[in-house]
Coordinates of C-alpha atoms in Angstrom, one line a residue:
Chain A
M1 CA 239.0 111.9 -68.0
T2 CA 235.4 110.5 -67.7
I3 CA 232.6 110.4 -65.2
S4 CA 231.0 107.3 -64.3
W5 CA 227.4 107.1 -63.4
L6 CA 228.2 107.0 -59.7
Q7 CA 230.5 109.8 -59.6
A8 CA 227.4 111.7 -61.9
A9 CA 225.1 110.8 -59.3
I10 CA 226.9 112.2 -56.3
F11 CA 227.0 115.7 -58.2
G12 CA 222.9 115.0 -58.5
L13 CA 222.9 114.3 -54.7
F14 CA 224.6 117.8 -54.1
A15 CA 222.8 119.5 -56.6
C16 CA 220.0 118.8 -54.7
L17 CA 221.3 120.0 -51.2
C18 CA 222.9 123.3 -52.6
S19 CA 220.4 124.4 -55.0
N20 CA 218.7 128.1 -54.3
S21 CA 215.6 126.4 -52.4
C22 CA 218.2 123.8 -51.0
M23 CA 217.9 120.8 -49.1
A24 CA 220.7 121.3 -46.8
G25 CA 219.1 124.9 -45.6
Q26 CA 220.3 127.6 -46.3
A27 CA 223.6 128.8 -44.2
V28 CA 224.8 125.2 -45.1
G29 CA 223.3 124.1 -48.4
N30 CA 223.0 127.2 -50.3
Y31 CA 226.2 129.4 -48.8
T32 CA 228.3 126.6 -48.1
I33 CA 227.6 123.4 -50.6
G34 CA 226.5 125.6 -53.3
R35 CA 229.9 127.8 -53.2
P36 CA 231.8 126.8 -56.3
L37 CA 235.1 127.1 -54.1
V38 CA 233.6 124.2 -51.9
G39 CA 232.1 122.9 -54.8
G40 CA 235.7 122.5 -56.1
L41 CA 236.6 120.5 -52.9
V42 CA 233.9 118.2 -53.5
C43 CA 234.3 117.6 -57.1
G44 CA 238.1 117.2 -56.7
I45 CA 237.6 114.3 -54.1
V46 CA 234.9 112.7 -56.3
L47 CA 237.1 112.7 -59.4
G48 CA 240.0 112.0 -57.7
D49 CA 242.3 115.2 -58.6
I50 CA 241.6 117.6 -55.6
K51 CA 244.1 120.0 -57.0
L52 CA 242.5 120.5 -60.6
G53 CA 239.1 120.9 -58.9
I54 CA 240.1 123.3 -56.5
A55 CA 241.8 125.3 -59.3
C56 CA 238.6 125.3 -60.8
G57 CA 236.5 126.0 -57.8
V58 CA 238.8 129.0 -57.2
A59 CA 238.0 130.3 -61.1
M60 CA 234.2 130.1 -60.8
Q61 CA 234.2 131.4 -57.2
L62 CA 235.5 135.0 -58.9
V63 CA 233.0 135.2 -61.0
Y64 CA 229.8 134.6 -58.6
I65 CA 231.9 136.2 -55.6
A66 CA 228.9 138.5 -55.0
L67 CA 225.9 136.2 -56.0
V68 CA 223.1 138.1 -54.5
T69 CA 219.5 136.7 -55.2
P70 CA 217.5 140.0 -54.3
G71 CA 213.7 139.1 -54.0
G72 CA 214.2 135.6 -54.9
T73 CA 215.7 136.5 -58.4
V74 CA 218.7 134.8 -59.9
S75 CA 221.0 135.6 -62.7
A76 CA 223.5 132.1 -62.3
D77 CA 222.4 128.8 -60.8
V78 CA 224.8 127.2 -57.7
R79 CA 223.7 123.7 -58.4
A80 CA 224.4 123.6 -62.1
I81 CA 227.7 125.9 -61.5
S82 CA 229.3 123.8 -59.1
Y83 CA 228.1 120.4 -59.5
I84 CA 227.4 120.5 -63.6
G85 CA 230.0 123.3 -64.8
I86 CA 233.1 122.4 -62.4
P87 CA 233.2 118.8 -63.2
L88 CA 232.6 119.4 -66.8
A89 CA 235.4 122.3 -66.8
M90 CA 237.3 119.3 -65.0
V91 CA 237.3 117.0 -67.8
A92 CA 238.0 119.7 -70.4
I93 CA 241.2 121.2 -68.9
T94 CA 242.3 117.5 -68.8
S95 CA 241.1 116.6 -72.3
Q96 CA 243.0 119.6 -73.4
G97 CA 246.0 118.7 -71.9
L98 CA 246.2 122.4 -70.1
N99 CA 248.4 122.8 -66.8
P100 CA 245.6 122.9 -64.2
L101 CA 246.8 125.8 -62.3
G102 CA 247.5 128.3 -65.5
G103 CA 245.6 131.2 -66.6
T104 CA 244.1 129.5 -69.5
A105 CA 242.7 127.0 -67.5
A106 CA 241.2 129.2 -65.0
N107 CA 239.6 131.0 -68.2
L108 CA 237.9 127.8 -69.9
A109 CA 236.9 127.3 -66.3
K110 CA 234.8 130.3 -65.8
S111 CA 233.7 130.2 -69.4
I112 CA 231.9 126.7 -68.9
G113 CA 230.5 128.0 -65.5
T114 CA 229.2 130.6 -66.5
L115 CA 227.2 129.1 -69.4
V116 CA 226.3 126.1 -67.2
G117 CA 225.4 128.9 -64.8
T118 CA 223.1 130.8 -66.9
V119 CA 221.3 128.0 -68.7
G120 CA 221.0 126.1 -65.3
T121 CA 218.4 129.5 -64.1
V122 CA 215.4 127.0 -66.0
L123 CA 216.2 124.7 -62.9
Y124 CA 215.8 127.1 -60.4
Y125 CA 212.2 128.4 -61.8
A126 CA 211.4 124.7 -62.3
V127 CA 211.8 124.1 -58.8
A128 CA 209.9 126.8 -57.6
T129 CA 207.3 126.2 -60.0
M130 CA 206.8 122.8 -59.0
N131 CA 207.0 123.5 -55.7
L132 CA 203.7 125.1 -55.7
V133 CA 202.1 121.6 -56.3
W134 CA 203.1 121.0 -52.6
Q135 CA 202.2 124.0 -51.6
S136 CA 198.1 124.0 -52.4
F137 CA 198.3 120.5 -50.8
G138 CA 199.7 122.1 -47.9
W139 CA 196.8 125.0 -48.0
K140 CA 194.0 122.3 -48.0
D141 CA 195.7 120.6 -45.1
I142 CA 195.8 124.0 -43.5
E143 CA 192.0 124.2 -44.6
K144 CA 191.5 120.8 -43.1
G145 CA 192.8 121.4 -39.6
K146 CA 195.3 119.1 -40.3
I147 CA 198.6 121.3 -39.7
D148 CA 201.2 118.5 -38.6
R149 CA 201.3 117.9 -42.5
I150 CA 203.1 121.4 -43.2
T151 CA 206.4 119.7 -41.9
G152 CA 206.3 117.1 -44.6
V153 CA 204.9 119.3 -47.0
N154 CA 208.4 121.5 -46.1
F155 CA 210.9 119.1 -46.2
G156 CA 209.2 115.9 -47.8
W157 CA 207.6 117.1 -51.4
P158 CA 210.3 119.3 -52.5
W159 CA 212.8 116.3 -52.6
I160 CA 210.3 115.1 -55.9
S161 CA 211.1 118.6 -57.5
Q162 CA 214.5 118.2 -56.7
M163 CA 214.8 114.6 -58.1
L164 CA 213.5 115.6 -61.3
F165 CA 215.4 119.4 -61.9
S166 CA 218.2 118.4 -59.9
F167 CA 219.6 115.0 -59.3
I168 CA 218.4 113.8 -63.2
P169 CA 219.7 116.7 -65.1
A170 CA 223.1 117.2 -63.0
M171 CA 223.9 113.0 -63.2
L172 CA 222.8 113.0 -67.1
L173 CA 224.7 116.4 -67.9
T174 CA 227.9 115.6 -66.1
H175 CA 228.0 112.0 -67.2
Y176 CA 227.2 112.6 -71.2
G177 CA 228.5 116.1 -70.9
A178 CA 232.1 114.7 -70.3
T179 CA 232.2 112.9 -73.8
A180 CA 230.8 116.1 -75.8
V181 CA 233.3 118.4 -73.7
T182 CA 236.1 116.1 -74.8
A183 CA 235.2 115.7 -78.5
L184 CA 235.5 120.0 -78.3
R185 CA 239.2 119.2 -78.8
T186 CA 238.8 118.4 -82.4
A187 CA 236.1 120.4 -83.3
L188 CA 237.6 123.6 -82.1
P189 CA 241.1 124.3 -82.1
M190 CA 243.1 126.5 -79.7
D191 CA 244.2 129.2 -82.2
G192 CA 241.0 129.6 -83.8
I193 CA 238.8 132.9 -83.0
A194 CA 236.2 130.9 -81.3
M195 CA 238.8 129.5 -78.4
K196 CA 240.3 132.6 -78.3
T197 CA 236.7 134.6 -77.4
L198 CA 235.8 132.0 -75.1
F199 CA 239.1 132.9 -72.9
T200 CA 238.8 136.5 -73.1
V201 CA 235.5 136.5 -72.0
G202 CA 236.6 133.9 -69.2
G203 CA 238.7 136.5 -68.2
M204 CA 236.5 138.9 -68.4
L205 CA 233.9 137.6 -66.4
P206 CA 234.7 138.3 -62.8
C207 CA 234.2 142.0 -63.6
V208 CA 230.6 141.2 -63.8
G209 CA 230.4 139.6 -60.7
I210 CA 232.5 142.4 -59.1
A211 CA 230.2 145.1 -60.6
I212 CA 227.3 143.4 -59.6
L213 CA 228.4 143.7 -56.0
L214 CA 229.4 147.5 -56.6
R215 CA 225.6 147.9 -57.4
Q216 CA 225.0 146.8 -54.2
I217 CA 227.2 148.8 -52.1
V218 CA 227.8 152.4 -54.3
N219 CA 225.1 155.0 -53.9
R220 CA 226.7 157.8 -54.5
P221 CA 230.1 158.5 -56.8
V222 CA 232.2 158.9 -53.8
D223 CA 231.4 155.0 -52.6
F224 CA 233.8 154.2 -55.4
I225 CA 237.1 155.6 -53.7
P226 CA 237.1 153.1 -51.2
F227 CA 237.0 150.0 -54.0
L228 CA 239.9 151.7 -55.5
V229 CA 241.9 152.3 -52.7
G230 CA 241.5 148.5 -51.8
F231 CA 242.1 147.7 -55.7
T232 CA 245.5 150.6 -55.1
L233 CA 246.5 148.2 -52.0
C234 CA 246.6 145.0 -54.1
A235 CA 247.4 146.1 -57.5
S236 CA 250.2 148.7 -57.0
L237 CA 251.3 147.6 -53.3
K238 CA 250.7 144.0 -54.0
L239 CA 249.5 143.4 -50.2
N240 CA 247.1 140.9 -49.6
L241 CA 243.8 140.3 -49.0
V242 CA 244.2 139.9 -45.2
S243 CA 246.5 142.8 -44.8
V244 CA 244.3 144.8 -47.2
T245 CA 240.9 143.7 -44.3
I246 CA 243.1 145.0 -41.7
I247 CA 244.1 148.5 -43.6
S248 CA 239.9 148.8 -44.1
L249 CA 239.0 148.2 -40.7
L250 CA 241.0 151.1 -39.7
F251 CA 238.8 153.3 -42.0
A252 CA 235.7 151.4 -40.3
I253 CA 236.5 152.4 -37.0
L254 CA 237.2 156.1 -38.5
I255 CA 233.6 156.2 -40.3
Y256 CA 231.8 154.3 -37.0
E257 CA 233.1 157.4 -34.9
I258 CA 232.6 160.6 -37.0
E259 CA 228.7 158.4 -38.1
M260 CA 228.3 158.6 -34.5
A261 CA 229.5 162.1 -33.5
H262 CA 227.7 163.7 -36.5
N263 CA 224.4 161.7 -34.8
S264 CA 225.0 162.9 -31.4
S265 CA 225.4 166.8 -33.1
S266 CA 222.0 166.8 -33.6
N267 CA 222.6 169.2 -36.3
G268 CA 222.2 166.6 -39.6
G269 CA 223.9 169.0 -42.1
S270 CA 226.4 167.0 -44.5
A271 CA 229.2 169.9 -43.9
A272 CA 229.6 168.3 -40.5
I273 CA 231.6 165.6 -42.0
E274 CA 234.2 167.8 -44.2
T275 CA 234.6 170.1 -40.7
N276 CA 235.0 166.9 -38.4
G277 CA 231.8 167.9 -36.4
D278 CA 234.4 170.4 -34.4
D279 CA 232.6 173.6 -34.7
D280 CA 229.2 172.9 -34.9
E281 CA 228.3 174.2 -31.2
E282 CA 224.7 175.1 -31.6
D283 CA 222.3 172.6 -30.1
I284 CA 218.8 172.6 -30.9
Chain B
M1 CA 206.7 126.1 -15.2
Q2 CA 204.1 124.3 -17.2
S3 CA 201.0 124.6 -14.9
T4 CA 197.6 124.0 -15.9
N5 CA 195.6 126.7 -17.0
D6 CA 192.1 126.9 -16.1
I7 CA 193.1 130.7 -14.7
K8 CA 194.3 132.0 -18.4
N9 CA 195.6 135.5 -17.1
T10 CA 197.2 134.8 -13.7
D11 CA 199.0 131.6 -15.4
Q12 CA 202.1 132.4 -17.7
K13 CA 202.3 130.2 -20.4
T14 CA 206.1 130.2 -21.0
L15 CA 207.9 128.0 -24.0
D16 CA 210.6 126.1 -22.7
H17 CA 214.2 126.4 -24.2
K18 CA 213.9 122.4 -26.0
T19 CA 210.5 124.4 -28.0
L20 CA 212.4 127.0 -28.9
T21 CA 215.4 125.3 -30.1
K22 CA 213.5 123.1 -32.1
S23 CA 211.8 125.7 -34.2
F24 CA 215.2 127.0 -34.5
Y25 CA 216.5 124.0 -36.0
L26 CA 213.1 124.1 -38.5
W27 CA 214.0 127.2 -39.6
F28 CA 217.9 127.0 -39.6
W29 CA 217.5 123.9 -42.0
G30 CA 214.0 124.7 -43.9
A31 CA 213.2 128.0 -44.5
L32 CA 213.8 127.9 -48.4
T33 CA 213.1 124.0 -48.6
C34 CA 209.7 124.3 -50.3
F35 CA 210.4 127.8 -52.1
S36 CA 208.2 128.9 -55.0
Q37 CA 208.0 132.6 -56.2
E38 CA 204.3 133.1 -55.3
H39 CA 204.7 132.1 -51.2
M40 CA 208.6 131.8 -51.0
Q41 CA 209.3 131.3 -47.2
T42 CA 205.7 131.2 -46.2
F43 CA 206.2 127.4 -45.3
G44 CA 209.2 127.3 -43.7
Y45 CA 208.0 129.8 -41.7
M46 CA 204.8 127.8 -40.6
A47 CA 207.0 124.8 -40.0
S48 CA 209.4 126.8 -37.5
M49 CA 206.2 128.1 -35.9
L50 CA 204.6 124.7 -35.7
P51 CA 206.1 123.2 -32.7
I52 CA 205.3 126.7 -30.6
L53 CA 201.9 126.6 -31.4
K54 CA 201.4 122.8 -30.6
K55 CA 203.3 124.1 -27.1
L56 CA 201.0 126.8 -26.1
Y57 CA 197.8 125.5 -27.1
P58 CA 196.7 122.4 -26.1
D59 CA 193.6 122.6 -28.1
H60 CA 193.9 121.1 -31.7
D61 CA 191.3 124.2 -33.0
D62 CA 193.6 126.9 -31.3
Q63 CA 196.3 125.6 -33.1
V64 CA 194.6 125.8 -36.5
E65 CA 193.3 129.1 -35.8
A66 CA 196.8 130.3 -34.6
I67 CA 198.5 129.1 -37.5
H68 CA 196.5 131.1 -39.9
A69 CA 198.4 134.1 -38.8
Y70 CA 201.4 133.1 -40.5
T71 CA 199.7 132.1 -43.9
A72 CA 200.6 135.4 -45.5
F73 CA 203.5 135.7 -47.6
F74 CA 206.6 136.0 -45.9
N75 CA 210.4 136.7 -47.4
T76 CA 213.4 138.1 -46.3
N77 CA 216.9 137.7 -45.9
P78 CA 217.1 133.7 -44.3
M79 CA 220.0 134.8 -41.8
L80 CA 218.9 138.2 -40.8
G81 CA 215.2 136.7 -40.6
T82 CA 216.0 134.1 -38.0
V83 CA 215.7 137.0 -35.5
I84 CA 212.1 137.5 -36.6
V85 CA 211.0 134.0 -35.7
G86 CA 212.6 135.0 -32.5
I87 CA 210.5 137.8 -32.0
T88 CA 206.9 136.2 -33.3
A89 CA 207.8 133.3 -30.9
S90 CA 207.4 135.7 -27.8
M91 CA 204.8 137.3 -29.6
E92 CA 202.9 134.0 -30.1
E93 CA 203.8 133.5 -26.1
A94 CA 201.9 136.8 -25.0
R95 CA 199.1 136.1 -27.3
A96 CA 198.5 132.9 -25.6
D97 CA 198.9 134.4 -22.2
G98 CA 196.0 136.9 -23.1
Q99 CA 197.6 139.9 -24.1
D100 CA 196.3 142.3 -25.9
I101 CA 198.2 140.6 -29.3
D102 CA 196.4 139.1 -32.4
G103 CA 197.2 137.4 -35.3
E104 CA 196.8 141.1 -37.3
T105 CA 199.5 142.6 -34.7
I106 CA 201.9 139.9 -35.1
N107 CA 201.3 139.9 -38.9
D108 CA 202.1 144.1 -39.1
M109 CA 205.5 143.3 -37.1
R110 CA 206.4 140.3 -40.0
A111 CA 205.7 142.8 -42.5
G112 CA 207.1 145.8 -41.4
L113 CA 210.7 143.9 -40.8
M114 CA 210.8 141.6 -43.2
G115 CA 211.6 144.5 -45.8
P116 CA 214.3 146.5 -44.6
L117 CA 215.7 143.1 -42.9
A118 CA 216.2 141.7 -46.1
G119 CA 218.0 145.0 -47.3
I120 CA 220.5 144.9 -44.6
G121 CA 221.1 141.2 -44.8
D122 CA 221.6 141.1 -48.5
S123 CA 224.0 144.2 -48.5
L124 CA 225.8 143.1 -44.7
I125 CA 226.2 139.1 -45.7
D126 CA 226.0 138.6 -49.2
G127 CA 227.8 141.8 -50.2
T128 CA 230.1 142.2 -47.4
L129 CA 231.3 139.4 -45.2
I130 CA 230.5 136.5 -47.7
P131 CA 232.8 138.2 -50.0
I132 CA 235.2 138.9 -47.1
L133 CA 235.4 135.4 -46.1
L134 CA 235.6 134.2 -49.9
G135 CA 238.2 136.6 -51.0
I136 CA 240.5 135.1 -47.9
A137 CA 240.0 131.9 -48.4
L138 CA 240.7 132.2 -52.4
G139 CA 244.0 133.7 -51.4
M140 CA 244.7 130.0 -49.2
S141 CA 243.5 128.2 -51.8
S142 CA 245.5 129.8 -55.0
G143 CA 247.7 126.9 -56.0
G144 CA 245.2 124.4 -55.9
S145 CA 245.3 123.8 -51.6
P146 CA 242.0 122.6 -50.2
I147 CA 242.9 124.9 -47.2
G148 CA 240.6 127.5 -48.5
A149 CA 237.4 125.6 -49.0
I150 CA 237.7 123.9 -45.6
F151 CA 238.6 127.4 -43.9
Y152 CA 235.7 129.0 -45.9
I153 CA 233.1 125.7 -44.9
V154 CA 234.5 125.9 -41.3
A155 CA 234.6 129.5 -40.7
W156 CA 230.9 130.6 -42.6
V157 CA 228.9 127.3 -40.9
L158 CA 230.4 128.5 -37.7
I159 CA 229.3 132.2 -37.8
A160 CA 226.2 131.1 -39.8
Y161 CA 225.1 128.4 -37.1
F162 CA 226.2 130.6 -34.3
G163 CA 225.0 133.7 -35.6
Q164 CA 221.8 133.2 -36.5
R165 CA 220.6 130.9 -33.1
F166 CA 221.9 134.3 -30.8
L167 CA 219.4 135.9 -33.4
Y168 CA 216.9 133.6 -32.5
F169 CA 217.1 134.2 -28.6
R170 CA 217.7 137.6 -28.8
G171 CA 214.9 137.9 -30.9
Y172 CA 212.6 135.8 -28.4
T173 CA 214.0 137.4 -25.3
L174 CA 214.0 141.3 -26.6
G175 CA 211.0 141.5 -28.8
S176 CA 211.1 143.9 -31.5
R177 CA 213.4 146.1 -29.5
A178 CA 215.9 143.0 -30.5
V179 CA 216.1 145.2 -33.8
N180 CA 216.9 148.3 -32.6
I181 CA 220.4 148.1 -33.5
L182 CA 220.3 146.9 -36.8
V183 CA 217.6 150.1 -37.9
G184 CA 218.4 152.5 -35.5
A185 CA 221.2 155.3 -36.1
Q186 CA 223.8 153.3 -34.6
G187 CA 222.6 150.3 -36.6
A188 CA 223.3 152.8 -39.6
A189 CA 226.6 153.8 -39.0
I190 CA 228.1 150.2 -38.1
R191 CA 226.7 149.3 -41.7
R192 CA 228.5 152.5 -43.6
A193 CA 231.6 151.1 -41.4
I194 CA 231.4 147.6 -42.5
G195 CA 230.0 148.7 -46.0
I196 CA 233.6 150.3 -46.3
V197 CA 235.6 147.3 -45.1
G198 CA 233.4 145.2 -47.8
A199 CA 234.1 148.0 -50.7
M200 CA 238.1 147.7 -49.8
V201 CA 238.0 144.0 -50.1
V202 CA 236.2 143.8 -52.9
G203 CA 238.3 146.1 -54.7
G204 CA 241.7 143.5 -53.6
V205 CA 239.8 140.9 -54.9
L206 CA 239.3 142.1 -58.2
A207 CA 243.0 143.3 -57.9
S208 CA 244.5 140.0 -57.1
W209 CA 242.4 137.6 -58.9
V210 CA 241.3 139.6 -62.2
N211 CA 244.1 140.7 -64.5
V212 CA 242.3 142.2 -68.1
T213 CA 245.3 143.0 -70.2
T214 CA 245.7 143.7 -74.1
S215 CA 248.3 142.6 -76.5
L216 CA 248.7 145.2 -78.4
K217 CA 251.5 146.1 -79.8
L218 CA 252.4 148.8 -82.7
R219 CA 255.7 147.8 -84.9
G220 CA 257.8 150.5 -87.1
A221 CA 259.1 149.8 -90.3
D222 CA 261.8 148.1 -89.1
G223 CA 259.9 145.5 -87.2
K224 CA 260.6 147.2 -84.2
V225 CA 257.7 147.5 -81.3
F226 CA 257.9 151.1 -80.7
L227 CA 254.5 151.0 -78.2
N228 CA 253.5 147.9 -76.1
L229 CA 250.0 149.6 -74.9
Q230 CA 249.9 147.1 -71.8
S231 CA 253.1 148.6 -70.2
K232 CA 252.2 151.8 -71.0
L233 CA 249.0 151.5 -69.2
D234 CA 250.8 149.7 -66.3
S235 CA 253.3 152.8 -66.0
I236 CA 249.9 154.7 -65.4
Y237 CA 248.1 153.1 -63.1
P238 CA 248.4 149.0 -62.5
G239 CA 245.4 147.3 -63.5
L240 CA 243.9 149.9 -65.3
L241 CA 241.7 148.0 -67.7
T242 CA 240.7 145.3 -65.7
V243 CA 239.0 148.5 -63.6
L244 CA 237.5 150.0 -66.6
I245 CA 235.8 146.8 -67.5
T246 CA 234.7 146.6 -63.9
F247 CA 233.5 150.2 -64.4
F248 CA 232.0 149.5 -67.5
C249 CA 229.8 146.7 -66.4
W250 CA 228.6 148.6 -63.5
W251 CA 227.6 151.7 -65.8
L252 CA 225.4 149.4 -67.9
M253 CA 223.6 147.1 -65.3
S254 CA 223.1 150.3 -62.9
K255 CA 222.6 153.2 -65.1
K256 CA 221.5 151.6 -68.8
H257 CA 219.5 148.6 -66.6
V258 CA 220.9 146.0 -68.5
S259 CA 220.3 142.4 -67.0
A260 CA 223.8 140.8 -65.8
I261 CA 223.0 138.1 -68.8
W262 CA 223.0 140.9 -71.4
T263 CA 225.9 142.1 -69.9
M264 CA 228.0 139.0 -70.3
V265 CA 226.9 138.9 -74.2
I266 CA 228.2 142.4 -74.7
L267 CA 231.6 141.6 -72.7
V268 CA 231.7 138.1 -75.7
V269 CA 231.0 140.8 -78.5
I270 CA 233.7 143.0 -77.1
S271 CA 236.0 140.1 -76.6
F272 CA 235.2 138.8 -80.4
V273 CA 236.1 142.3 -81.6
G274 CA 239.2 142.5 -79.5
V275 CA 240.4 139.3 -80.7
L276 CA 240.0 140.0 -84.4
V277 CA 241.4 143.0 -84.7
G278 CA 244.4 141.8 -82.4
F279 CA 243.5 144.1 -78.8
F280 CA 243.1 140.7 -77.5
N281 CA 245.0 137.6 -77.3
P282 CA 245.0 135.1 -74.7
G283 CA 248.3 133.1 -76.5
L284 CA 247.1 130.2 -76.4
S285 CA 248.4 126.7 -77.3
Y286 CA 248.6 123.0 -76.4

């Protein structure tokens, strides 16, 4: 599998639309086009193998299922994951002759995607830095009272940053990277230590993504319990995710009712939860 | 509705639906287009306020003066933050009507809300809603089917578009009362309840999609396997290694303050050593 200039240019355009400071808006750009699962669909259509594209997208989406950017700091760049990593992973999987739906292919995709995504954060900071130039134009316009130009500063000029740091890198890396990835097969044999390590890491990387999310939702040790209940429902009872969501809604209702009852009994002590708030009669 | 404004206080200035919608779209598409680390969403905010200022202040100099209230730093969760833009639209309207509101009042409101809404938005949207949608979509797309990806696109874009639109107009009609449900006691209860859903679904995602296994088998002198570690672990708790690795990553990042990138590097080292001693073997072949 090779990537033509036209296909590479399409990846470049999608990279402009979806990066963290994206040209297609946050909801549509970053949160839709940028997600690896959607990127897998786009790359699959462009490269003519939707099945493989989706398989790569699913694998990489797992690593980044909880991509949070608190305060504008990023640990991975979605444009690089979805529109450089996925095309390269697709080429690599095809050239290695792996079953696209197998675990080995998925682990290879995760390793490539994470590597590219991490390195790709450079692009994120490059765009943000270059936008300072356009913003300085904006400040001057405001000073001179030409406030109509703010729209152009916000929607027009940043395309130049995106062309330089999204379009061109994505186009060059996917076009030339495809050849390099194909050469990997001869350079690194599958039963060598390097490849074994790469695939083992690929299998573990989603744990980092989940752990990032856990950091967001776990404040006290007991907060681990709903997480473990969800895990047990799937791992031991083999339920699917829709079923787990429905079961979790029951707990959500209970928590809501308890919290509200807790609020209305103006007592405030944590003992109220343990005793269901029933024997707290004293109103202050 | 748009009458002459020669007597300022008796003559209500009202923003029409068209102007508000335009302002909403400018925020929806452009909250972060001109993002920089220094000013973040400031220019996106100014761009979306522009049609409102132009509508409220016919005089160019007044428009220029009014925009200065929005030159201050702004950054929040772009989805939930839509409500703040809606609130400022109503405050700006009141200011143009001659009520006792100045740029500083507007800025205090913006600065006071952007932090809490960023925190709520990150845990509610990025931490709960998106993992649920993606978790369901991943299940539908296993086996290489595009259905899951299409489901995610449709479901999320509809939620985001109508949700943000609702928040914007809610902010405009209710003013700062619009955020009461998010920051009050009831809001806290709702957040905790949704947090439970998020935590359980994420646990389910981990179990369904990640499976760290060991290939360690101890053989006796006769070559028979007397210890198959993976099946032993499975009989204790299915997926034990997966959970342990995840807790280890969580512990590194939240207790030891290791960055996500270094956590990945540590996993590379663990994998390398594990492969060398035969604990891990992905079983590769061409």
